[in-house]
Every structure is written in C-alpha cells, then in structure tokens.
Coordinates of N, CA, C and O in Angstrom, one line a residue:
M1 N 51.3 -114.8 139.1 CA 52.2 -113.9 138.3 C 51.7 -113.9 136.9 O 52.0 -114.7 136.1
L2 N 51.0 -112.8 136.5 CA 50.4 -112.7 135.2 C 51.4 -112.6 134.1 O 51.2 -113.0 133.0
L3 N 52.6 -111.9 134.3 CA 53.5 -111.7 133.3 C 54.8 -112.6 133.3 O 55.7 -112.3 132.6
K4 N 54.7 -113.6 134.1 CA 55.9 -114.5 134.2 C 56.2 -115.1 132.8 O 55.4 -115.4 132.1
N5 N 57.5 -115.0 132.5 CA 58.0 -115.5 131.2 C 57.6 -114.6 130.0 O 57.7 -115.0 128.9
K6 N 57.2 -113.4 130.3 CA 56.8 -112.4 129.3 C 57.8 -111.3 129.3 O 58.4 -111.0 130.3
N7 N 58.1 -110.7 128.1 CA 59.0 -109.6 128.0 C 58.2 -108.3 128.1 O 57.2 -108.2 127.4
A8 N 58.7 -107.3 128.8 CA 58.1 -106.0 128.9 C 59.2 -105.0 128.5 O 60.2 -104.9 129.2
V9 N 58.9 -104.3 127.5 CA 59.9 -103.2 127.0 C 59.2 -101.9 127.4 O 58.1 -101.6 127.0
I10 N 59.9 -101.1 128.3 CA 59.4 -99.9 128.8 C 60.3 -98.8 128.3 O 61.5 -98.7 128.6
F11 N 59.8 -97.9 127.4 CA 60.5 -96.8 126.9 C 60.2 -95.6 127.9 O 59.1 -95.4 128.3
G12 N 61.3 -94.9 128.3 CA 61.2 -93.9 129.3 C 61.1 -94.5 130.7 O 60.5 -94.0 131.6
G13 N 61.9 -95.6 130.9 CA 61.9 -96.3 132.2 C 62.4 -95.5 133.3 O 62.2 -95.8 134.5
G14 N 63.1 -94.4 133.1 CA 63.7 -93.6 134.1 C 62.8 -92.5 134.6 O 63.0 -91.8 135.6
G15 N 61.7 -92.2 133.8 CA 60.8 -91.1 134.2 C 59.7 -91.6 135.2 O 59.7 -92.8 135.5
A16 N 58.9 -90.7 135.6 CA 57.9 -91.0 136.7 C 56.9 -92.0 136.2 O 56.7 -93.0 136.9
V17 N 56.4 -91.8 135.0 CA 55.3 -92.8 134.6 C 56.0 -94.1 134.2 O 55.5 -95.2 134.6
G18 N 57.1 -94.1 133.5 CA 57.8 -95.3 133.1 C 58.3 -96.1 134.4 O 58.2 -97.3 134.4
K19 N 58.7 -95.4 135.4 CA 59.1 -96.1 136.6 C 57.9 -96.7 137.3 O 58.0 -97.9 137.8
A20 N 56.8 -96.1 137.3 CA 55.6 -96.6 137.9 C 55.1 -97.9 137.2 O 54.8 -98.9 137.8
V21 N 55.1 -97.8 135.8 CA 54.8 -99.0 135.0 C 55.7 -100.1 135.2 O 55.3 -101.3 135.4
T22 N 57.0 -99.8 135.3 CA 58.0 -100.8 135.5 C 57.8 -101.5 136.8 O 57.9 -102.8 136.9
K23 N 57.5 -100.8 137.9 CA 57.3 -101.4 139.2 C 56.1 -102.4 139.1 O 56.1 -103.5 139.7
V24 N 55.0 -102.0 138.5 CA 53.8 -102.9 138.4 C 54.2 -104.1 137.6 O 53.9 -105.3 138.0
F25 N 54.9 -104.0 136.4 CA 55.3 -105.1 135.6 C 56.3 -106.0 136.4 O 56.2 -107.2 136.3
A26 N 57.2 -105.4 137.2 CA 58.1 -106.2 138.0 C 57.4 -107.0 139.0 O 57.7 -108.2 139.3
D27 N 56.4 -106.4 139.6 CA 55.6 -107.2 140.6 C 54.9 -108.4 140.0 O 54.6 -109.4 140.7
E28 N 54.7 -108.4 138.7 CA 54.1 -109.5 138.0 C 55.1 -110.4 137.3 O 54.8 -111.3 136.6
D29 N 56.4 -110.2 137.7 CA 57.5 -111.0 137.3 C 57.8 -111.1 135.8 O 58.2 -112.1 135.3
A30 N 57.6 -110.0 135.1 CA 58.0 -109.9 133.7 C 59.5 -109.7 133.6 O 60.2 -109.2 134.5
K31 N 60.1 -110.2 132.4 CA 61.5 -109.8 132.1 C 61.4 -108.4 131.7 O 60.7 -108.0 130.8
M32 N 62.3 -107.6 132.3 CA 62.2 -106.1 132.0 C 63.3 -105.6 131.1 O 64.5 -106.0 131.3
F33 N 62.9 -104.9 130.1 CA 63.9 -104.2 129.2 C 63.5 -102.7 129.3 O 62.5 -102.2 128.7
L34 N 64.4 -102.0 130.0 CA 64.1 -100.6 130.3 C 65.0 -99.7 129.4 O 66.2 -100.0 129.2
T35 N 64.4 -98.7 128.8 CA 65.1 -97.8 128.0 C 64.8 -96.3 128.4 O 63.9 -96.0 129.1
G36 N 65.7 -95.5 127.9 CA 65.6 -94.0 128.2 C 66.7 -93.3 127.6 O 67.7 -93.9 127.1
R37 N 66.6 -92.0 127.6 CA 67.6 -91.1 127.0 C 68.7 -90.9 128.0 O 69.8 -90.5 127.6
T38 N 68.5 -91.1 129.3 CA 69.5 -90.8 130.3 C 69.7 -92.1 131.1 O 68.9 -92.6 131.8
A39 N 70.9 -92.7 130.8 CA 71.3 -94.0 131.4 C 71.2 -94.0 133.0 O 70.8 -95.0 133.6
E40 N 71.6 -92.9 133.6 CA 71.6 -92.8 135.0 C 70.2 -93.0 135.6 O 70.1 -93.7 136.7
K41 N 69.2 -92.4 135.0 CA 67.9 -92.5 135.6 C 67.4 -94.0 135.4 O 66.7 -94.5 136.3
I42 N 67.7 -94.6 134.3 CA 67.3 -96.0 134.1 C 68.0 -96.9 135.1 O 67.4 -97.8 135.7
K43 N 69.3 -96.6 135.4 CA 70.0 -97.4 136.4 C 69.3 -97.4 137.8 O 69.2 -98.3 138.5
Q44 N 68.8 -96.2 138.1 CA 68.1 -96.0 139.4 C 66.9 -96.9 139.5 O 66.6 -97.5 140.5
T45 N 66.1 -96.9 138.4 CA 64.9 -97.7 138.3 C 65.3 -99.2 138.4 O 64.7 -100.0 139.1
V46 N 66.3 -99.7 137.7 CA 66.8 -101.1 137.8 C 67.2 -101.4 139.2 O 66.8 -102.5 139.7
E47 N 67.9 -100.5 139.8 CA 68.3 -100.8 141.2 C 67.1 -101.0 142.1 O 67.1 -101.8 143.1
E48 N 66.0 -100.3 141.9 CA 64.8 -100.4 142.7 C 64.0 -101.7 142.5 O 63.3 -102.1 143.4
I49 N 64.1 -102.3 141.3 CA 63.3 -103.4 141.0 C 64.1 -104.7 140.9 O 63.5 -105.8 140.8
V50 N 65.4 -104.7 141.0 CA 66.3 -105.8 140.8 C 66.0 -107.0 141.7 O 66.1 -108.2 141.3
Q51 N 65.5 -106.8 142.9 CA 65.2 -107.9 143.8 C 63.8 -108.5 143.4 O 63.5 -109.6 143.8
K52 N 63.0 -107.8 142.6 CA 61.7 -108.3 142.3 C 61.6 -109.2 141.1 O 60.7 -109.9 140.9
V53 N 62.6 -109.0 140.2 CA 62.6 -109.7 138.9 C 63.8 -110.6 138.7 O 64.8 -110.5 139.3
D54 N 63.6 -111.6 137.8 CA 64.7 -112.5 137.4 C 65.6 -111.9 136.4 O 66.8 -112.2 136.4
Y55 N 65.1 -110.9 135.6 CA 65.9 -110.4 134.6 C 65.5 -108.9 134.3 O 64.3 -108.6 134.2
A56 N 66.5 -108.1 134.3 CA 66.3 -106.7 133.9 C 67.5 -106.2 133.1 O 68.6 -106.5 133.5
E57 N 67.2 -105.5 132.0 CA 68.2 -105.0 131.1 C 67.9 -103.6 130.8 O 66.8 -103.2 130.7
L58 N 69.0 -102.8 130.7 CA 68.8 -101.4 130.4 C 69.5 -101.0 129.1 O 70.5 -101.6 128.8
A59 N 69.0 -100.0 128.4 CA 69.6 -99.5 127.2 C 69.3 -98.0 127.0 O 68.2 -97.6 127.4
K60 N 70.3 -97.3 126.5 CA 70.0 -95.9 126.2 C 69.4 -95.8 124.8 O 70.1 -96.2 123.8
V61 N 68.1 -95.5 124.8 CA 67.4 -95.4 123.5 C 66.5 -94.2 123.5 O 65.8 -93.9 124.5
D62 N 66.5 -93.4 122.5 CA 65.6 -92.2 122.3 C 64.3 -92.7 121.7 O 64.3 -93.1 120.5
A63 N 63.3 -92.8 122.4 CA 62.0 -93.3 121.9 C 61.4 -92.4 120.8 O 60.5 -92.9 120.0
L64 N 61.9 -91.3 120.6 CA 61.5 -90.4 119.4 C 62.3 -90.7 118.2 O 62.0 -90.1 117.1
N65 N 63.3 -91.6 118.3 CA 64.1 -91.9 117.1 C 63.7 -93.3 116.7 O 64.1 -94.3 117.3
Q66 N 63.0 -93.4 115.6 CA 62.4 -94.6 115.1 C 63.5 -95.7 114.8 O 63.3 -96.8 115.1
E67 N 64.6 -95.3 114.3 CA 65.7 -96.2 113.9 C 66.2 -96.8 115.2 O 66.4 -98.1 115.3
E68 N 66.4 -96.0 116.2 CA 66.9 -96.6 117.5 C 65.9 -97.5 118.1 O 66.3 -98.6 118.6
V69 N 64.7 -97.2 118.1 CA 63.6 -98.0 118.7 C 63.6 -99.4 117.9 O 63.6 -100.5 118.6
E70 N 63.5 -99.3 116.6 CA 63.5 -100.6 115.8 C 64.7 -101.4 116.0 O 64.6 -102.7 116.2
Q71 N 65.9 -100.8 116.1 CA 67.1 -101.6 116.4 C 67.1 -102.2 117.7 O 67.5 -103.4 117.9
H72 N 66.6 -101.5 118.7 CA 66.5 -102.1 120.1 C 65.6 -103.3 120.1 O 65.9 -104.3 120.7
I73 N 64.4 -103.1 119.6 CA 63.4 -104.2 119.6 C 63.9 -105.4 118.8 O 63.8 -106.5 119.3
K74 N 64.5 -105.2 117.7 CA 65.1 -106.3 116.9 C 66.1 -107.0 117.7 O 66.2 -108.2 117.7
G75 N 67.0 -106.3 118.5 CA 68.0 -106.9 119.3 C 67.3 -107.8 120.4 O 67.8 -108.9 120.7
I76 N 66.3 -107.3 121.0 CA 65.6 -108.1 122.0 C 65.0 -109.4 121.4 O 65.2 -110.5 122.0
I77 N 64.4 -109.2 120.3 CA 63.8 -110.4 119.6 C 64.8 -111.4 119.3 O 64.6 -112.7 119.5
E78 N 66.0 -111.0 118.8 CA 67.0 -111.9 118.4 C 67.7 -112.7 119.6 O 68.0 -113.8 119.5
L79 N 67.8 -112.0 120.7 CA 68.5 -112.6 121.8 C 67.5 -113.3 122.8 O 68.0 -114.1 123.6
H80 N 66.2 -113.0 122.7 CA 65.3 -113.6 123.7 C 64.2 -114.3 122.9 O 63.2 -114.6 123.2

C-alpha cells in the first residue's frame, strides 16, 4: 500500500476523472478527502470506495474559489 497513512485531497471527486483518481488512491489505502460543487455526486463516490479505505470525508468546495480551497485545506491540516 503505497499511500497508507497519507492524505489525498481530490477536488472534483464526483466527476468522471476525480472518481477515477479517487478509486486508484483508495486502492492504495490513502485517507480520502473528496470535494466538489455537488454534494450528491461526492456522496456517490464515497459510497463506492467506503469499503476500500479506513477514512473518507466529503465537503462541498468550489475548486475555482481560492478562498474556499484554502479554508478547506487549512481545516484538513488542523484536524489531521
């Protein structure tokens, strides 16, 4: 497991590319932090990977909004 005990932040985790990246990182046992503009799409991705990972968190974040991105990353760093 290459990414065991590593954090992976995926922006756009509900989209096709983000979902594919998420699945690869989940296979490598990373802690997953998924974001996207649509919470429902992210929830679907989390449901698909939840058996593969020890930890998965989702958040509604617009990756084109620098303030939202910085706030989200700061929160991850503070809590993990």
